Amino acid sequence: GQNIDQPTEMTATEGAIVQINCTYQTSGFNGLFWYQQHAGEAPTFLSYNVLDGLEEKGRFSSFLSRSKGYSYLLLKELQMKDSASYLCAAMDSNYQLIWGAGTKLIIKP
Amino acid sequence: DAGITQSPRHKVTETGTPVTLRCHQTENHRYMYWYRQDPGHGLRLIHYSYGVKDTDKGEVSDGYSVSRSKTEDFLLTLESATSSQTSVYFCAISESDRDTGELFFGEGSRLTVL
């Protein structure tokens, strides 16, 4: 079956760095996506990886290892506004997105 | 701004009644999607559309139907609502001309079925 695993909840301190991990199992693979969702709001696209390696975008970076079925989202210089859920999604061979349940990130002062 | 609006934003209804949710986009994007989001679950695809009158089922399509008679509107209908369909429903579009994973979501419609 197809599956995405990510931690349910993480806590970090303002100004620190946090890494949110995601492992996936899909039938075929056409990319790994990260979305941010603030409470009560819609998800918004953060990043896309299809090749192995690190993609950096400001304070956020996303890493992919296709051989390990593994990705992480790295958030640096955490700000209170980064408190949100982070959704990992993998695209299978039929170009369907398989979504994880999300990781709720709590930022403490 | 992808220009997506959903209506209604909130609805409370009773079991057995029909419900229609509307998704409207202001640009002529080809791909539109309906998802539901429930605690402890990832987003789950209900139906999607790749053009006028072209729709297909997602992983949780039972109990739902869709229609797309105009490019800008994608309607989701619950013919006879059940309590298990209490959820937050998100419409999404792909700004690309093909099915990609970079989606833009509407603000969501919170449906409660009593």
mmCIF file of C-alpha atoms in Angstrom, chain A residues 11 16 20 22 24 27-28 46 51 57 64 69 79 82 87 96 101-102:
data_model
loop_
_atom_site.group_PDB
_atom_site.id
_atom_site.type_symbol
_atom_site.label_atom_id
_atom_site.label_comp_id
_atom_site.label_asym_id
_atom_site.label_seq_id
_atom_site.Cartn_x
_atom_site.Cartn_y
_atom_site.Cartn_z
ATOM 1 C CA THR A 11 8.045 21.507 19.791
ATOM 2 C CA ALA A 16 16.299 27.616 16.892
ATOM 3 C CA ILE A 20 10.620 17.565 10.321
ATOM 4 C CA CYS A 22 8.872 12.285 6.381
ATOM 5 C CA TYR A 24 7.098 7.564 2.106
ATOM 6 C CA SER A 27 3.813 3.067 -6.299
ATOM 7 C CA GLY A 28 6.274 4.940 -8.418
ATOM 8 C CA LEU A 46 6.367 25.347 0.410
ATOM 9 C CA LEU A 51 15.954 14.772 -7.359
ATOM 10 C CA LYS A 57 14.500 28.601 -0.033
ATOM 11 C CA LEU A 64 15.132 14.208 -0.497
ATOM 12 C CA GLY A 69 12.142 7.022 0.670
ATOM 13 C CA GLN A 79 9.742 32.568 14.374
ATOM 14 C CA ASP A 82 6.145 29.284 11.947
ATOM 15 C CA LEU A 87 2.167 18.424 5.452
ATOM 16 C CA GLN A 96 -1.780 11.322 -7.515
ATOM 17 C CA ALA A 101 -1.422 13.464 8.347
ATOM 18 C CA GLY A 102 0.787 16.463 9.067
#
